[in-house]
XYZ file of C-alpha atoms in Angstrom:
305
model
C -6.508 -23.859 28.556
C -7.123 -25.961 25.445
C -8.342 -29.040 27.376
C -11.241 -27.217 29.125
C -12.194 -25.568 25.821
C -12.245 -28.948 24.041
C -14.367 -30.417 26.856
C -16.767 -27.515 26.514
C -17.153 -28.353 22.813
C -17.536 -32.096 23.411
C -20.223 -31.631 26.082
C -22.061 -29.031 24.031
C -25.596 -29.959 22.930
C -26.772 -26.544 21.752
C -28.081 -25.887 18.235
C -24.811 -24.372 17.000
C -25.861 -24.608 13.364
C -29.381 -23.698 12.197
C -31.645 -26.568 11.151
C -32.490 -24.733 7.938
C -30.563 -22.466 5.572
C -31.212 -18.767 6.048
C -32.517 -16.598 3.252
C -31.682 -16.128 0.551
C -31.216 -12.479 1.437
C -30.964 -10.124 -1.541
C -29.857 -6.498 -1.531
C -31.811 -3.984 -3.587
C -28.843 -2.386 -5.364
C -30.936 0.565 -6.559
C -30.959 1.892 -2.984
C -27.302 2.895 -3.348
C -28.192 5.348 -6.101
C -29.737 7.616 -3.453
C -27.719 8.833 -0.457
C -29.205 8.037 2.973
C -31.504 10.824 4.164
C -29.939 10.850 7.615
C -26.395 10.471 6.295
C -25.930 7.107 8.013
C -26.994 3.776 6.500
C -25.635 0.271 7.006
C -25.955 -2.960 5.050
C -25.173 -6.080 7.069
C -23.366 -8.515 4.773
C -22.879 -11.003 7.601
C -20.707 -11.547 10.699
C -18.466 -8.439 10.926
C -18.755 -7.525 7.246
C -20.659 -4.250 7.013
C -21.141 -1.739 4.227
C -21.243 1.570 6.069
C -22.468 4.732 4.388
C -21.526 7.669 6.590
C -21.797 11.319 5.577
C -20.999 10.736 1.916
C -18.383 7.995 2.414
C -18.722 4.257 1.809
C -16.627 2.003 4.033
C -16.520 -1.818 3.999
C -15.412 -3.579 7.188
C -13.737 -6.988 7.552
C -15.045 -8.282 4.203
C -15.619 -12.052 4.129
C -17.496 -13.550 1.165
C -16.123 -17.116 1.277
C -18.196 -20.132 2.335
C -15.606 -21.247 4.901
C -13.541 -19.241 7.390
C -10.559 -21.554 7.518
C -7.069 -22.115 6.122
C -8.680 -24.490 3.606
C -11.857 -24.458 1.557
C -12.391 -28.168 2.332
C -13.525 -27.833 5.943
C -14.100 -25.289 8.694
C -16.926 -23.068 9.935
C -19.412 -22.752 7.057
C -21.725 -19.819 6.337
C -25.351 -20.048 7.437
C -26.405 -17.892 4.470
C -24.883 -16.596 1.255
C -23.786 -12.946 1.055
C -26.778 -10.823 -0.010
C -24.837 -9.202 -2.834
C -21.865 -10.219 -4.934
C -18.509 -8.495 -4.596
C -18.929 -7.270 -8.172
C -22.231 -5.627 -7.136
C -20.700 -3.449 -4.433
C -21.109 0.278 -5.023
C -17.878 2.337 -5.290
C -15.951 2.266 -1.992
C -13.912 4.949 -0.277
C -12.163 2.529 2.082
C -11.928 -1.019 3.384
C -11.086 -1.615 7.052
C -9.465 -4.877 8.193
C -9.356 -5.120 11.990
C -7.105 -8.189 12.369
C -5.870 -11.270 10.558
C -8.182 -14.056 11.770
C -9.860 -15.998 8.957
C -13.337 -14.735 9.808
C -12.135 -11.127 9.381
C -9.393 -11.378 6.760
C -10.489 -13.598 3.884
C -7.935 -14.337 1.171
C -10.375 -14.929 -1.680
C -12.338 -11.775 -0.891
C -9.222 -9.613 -0.696
C -7.969 -11.059 -3.997
C -11.075 -9.646 -5.671
C -9.782 -6.129 -4.936
C -6.321 -6.769 -6.429
C -5.698 -4.324 -9.266
C -8.467 -2.000 -8.071
C -7.846 1.432 -6.618
C -9.468 0.774 -3.248
C -7.793 2.075 -0.095
C -7.204 -0.434 2.715
C -6.711 0.489 6.373
C -5.568 -2.252 8.737
C -3.816 -2.979 12.013
C -0.015 -3.123 12.202
C 1.461 -6.114 10.393
C -1.738 -7.140 8.608
C -0.662 -5.405 5.407
C 1.840 -8.174 4.605
C -1.026 -10.640 4.204
C -2.896 -8.331 1.859
C 0.211 -7.752 -0.237
C 0.468 -11.549 -0.651
C -3.179 -11.545 -1.745
C -2.431 -9.032 -4.496
C -3.096 -5.600 -2.995
C -0.480 -3.035 -3.963
C 1.500 -1.687 -1.027
C 0.675 1.941 -1.791
C -3.040 1.207 -1.286
C -2.455 -0.185 2.232
C -2.171 1.945 5.372
C -1.224 0.106 8.557
C -2.344 1.705 11.811
C -1.193 1.469 15.405
C -3.521 2.213 18.307
C -3.981 5.961 18.452
C -3.159 6.577 14.792
C -5.611 8.691 12.788
C -5.939 9.005 9.016
C -8.236 10.907 6.701
C -10.625 9.148 4.354
C -11.110 11.874 1.795
C -11.172 15.422 3.119
C -13.775 15.125 5.865
C -13.832 11.660 7.474
C -11.404 10.709 10.253
C -10.529 7.074 10.966
C -8.781 6.327 14.265
C -7.456 2.939 15.386
C -8.232 2.239 19.029
C -7.321 -0.595 21.420
C -9.077 -3.943 21.755
C -8.455 -7.035 23.881
C -7.965 -9.916 21.489
C -5.194 -11.843 19.690
C -4.026 -12.599 16.153
C -2.554 -15.282 13.928
C -3.466 -17.472 10.944
C -1.857 -20.793 11.888
C -0.398 -22.958 14.620
C 2.750 -20.828 14.699
C 3.391 -17.118 14.531
C 0.615 -16.025 16.859
C 0.250 -12.394 17.951
C 2.800 -11.098 15.441
C 0.235 -8.666 14.034
C -2.000 -6.178 15.819
C -5.786 -6.200 16.329
C -7.800 -2.997 16.627
C -11.164 -1.352 16.970
C -11.923 1.824 15.008
C -13.569 5.194 15.470
C -15.127 6.576 12.278
C -15.978 10.274 12.461
C -17.780 11.924 9.569
C -19.066 15.460 9.188
C -22.254 14.686 11.132
C -21.890 11.214 12.632
C -19.472 9.539 15.016
C -19.514 5.717 15.114
C -17.479 2.888 16.655
C -16.573 -0.412 14.956
C -15.523 -2.772 17.738
C -14.411 -5.793 15.655
C -13.297 -8.506 18.139
C -12.552 -7.865 21.804
C -12.974 -9.163 25.286
C -14.195 -6.753 27.936
C -11.540 -4.355 29.231
C -11.470 -0.898 30.873
C -10.305 0.612 27.594
C -13.903 0.936 26.416
C -14.524 3.671 28.982
C -11.300 5.421 27.957
C -12.340 5.304 24.294
C -15.769 6.638 25.236
C -14.256 9.481 27.256
C -11.813 10.407 24.477
C -13.875 9.902 21.328
C -17.511 9.552 22.432
C -20.375 9.885 22.570
C -21.153 7.642 19.596
C -24.249 7.707 17.422
C -23.734 3.971 16.905
C -21.545 1.259 18.397
C -21.033 -1.944 16.382
C -20.046 -4.612 18.896
C -19.513 -8.369 18.698
C -21.953 -10.486 20.693
C -21.252 -13.993 19.340
C -18.522 -16.636 19.652
C -18.232 -16.684 23.422
C -17.790 -19.438 25.982
C -16.975 -20.122 29.612
C -13.237 -19.933 29.006
C -13.257 -17.130 26.429
C -13.999 -13.849 28.280
C -10.564 -12.379 27.543
C -11.075 -12.542 23.768
C -14.851 -12.348 23.158
C -17.413 -10.444 25.198
C -20.751 -12.083 24.616
C -23.970 -10.079 24.881
C -23.711 -9.090 28.566
C -20.233 -7.573 28.391
C -20.923 -6.144 24.930
C -23.918 -4.239 26.270
C -21.715 -2.964 29.111
C -19.111 -1.897 26.552
C -21.792 0.054 24.682
C -22.650 1.945 27.877
C -18.963 2.575 28.663
C -18.447 3.914 25.132
C -21.309 6.393 25.625
C -23.222 4.881 22.714
C -26.685 6.037 21.693
C -27.563 2.990 19.554
C -25.983 -0.465 19.592
C -25.665 -2.747 16.558
C -24.792 -6.372 17.418
C -22.337 -7.977 14.988
C -20.325 -11.235 14.821
C -23.311 -13.554 15.303
C -25.707 -15.616 13.211
C -23.310 -16.253 10.304
C -20.758 -18.903 11.361
C -20.573 -21.616 14.037
C -17.517 -20.472 15.979
C -18.354 -21.292 19.598
C -20.299 -23.728 21.840
C -23.573 -21.826 22.051
C -26.809 -21.932 20.047
C -26.660 -19.752 16.937
C -29.590 -17.610 18.161
C -28.504 -17.328 21.801
C -26.404 -14.134 21.469
C -29.181 -12.007 19.990
C -31.908 -13.428 22.230
C -29.805 -12.682 25.311
C -28.909 -9.227 24.057
C -32.583 -8.332 23.666
C -33.041 -9.105 27.363
C -29.957 -7.172 28.475
C -30.970 -4.194 26.352
C -34.332 -4.128 28.079
C -32.699 -4.316 31.521
C -30.024 -1.718 30.782
C -32.206 0.643 28.699
C -30.139 0.236 25.539
C -31.575 1.128 22.143
C -30.755 -1.458 19.472
C -30.219 -1.359 15.725
C -30.667 -4.857 14.265
C -31.271 -4.788 10.489
C -31.970 -7.835 8.350
C -28.942 -9.111 6.410
C -28.651 -7.449 3.016
C -31.145 -4.673 3.693
C -29.568 -1.183 3.401
C -31.051 0.389 6.539
C -30.970 3.949 7.849
C -29.593 3.916 11.372
C -32.302 4.375 13.992
C -33.790 2.338 16.832
C -34.943 -0.789 14.985
C -35.061 -4.536 15.638
C -36.039 -6.513 12.542
C -36.333 -9.895 14.346
C -35.315 -11.588 11.078
C -33.846 -14.576 12.932
C -37.105 -15.569 14.603
C -38.484 -17.211 11.448
C -35.645 -19.774 11.685
C -36.139 -20.765 15.323
């Protein structure tokens, strides 16, 4: 498996990294002083890091603020743009979700920022041990198996659901922790955070059990010829959105790091085409802009083509 993947990288001539630095994107922090009119607002930090405001709750997903997503700060996939707000500028949070332990979803330096703070963490089975090492107290960590549900406050239900992926943070010890997607159900809105997954029939089962969804947040980047079991790409992601019974689709996991042998802009450009073909409504906000969830395509990336 590794030899074909390496060949794919070596023969790759796509513009994996942008020719110019994006941004800087800056978040208007004053927006957080007023609740979203619709009850649902999202700020894209980058990749799979989202600040979700849903029916009075604030939830941060897979927070990664570091420049590199690697076991070392010396080399690895580097950010295309700086986070639009500092960790210290985040508004008060009700929860942080960590889907799995890969470096581009579980970032040591970012998690260490929350050490000593009373922020609740919800993660897949086994991932809590990493966060304890990074300084999070055990009583602030809730590990979840597929099918587990917990309450965030008195009126928001978080449910861990299946995904088709893998885990591990080194050459050894792979797949010793779980990976998950999540259903977030508030008083008015029902949304799906897909994290990382290849296509699998489970999307239809999740849609039948927990859907329909006001919004699906699905990964469209980091795909390749030999990767369909672990990353969907825009075609399968759009099919997953339909299977989930989603009303709006937000593409995530693209345009932030060079993680695969495709042009940095290819996932979103392809998704636009698939959405047109499959009659899918998209929600694509600009990084750092707190945006009420509705059909909206900002086209922020086009200025860097």
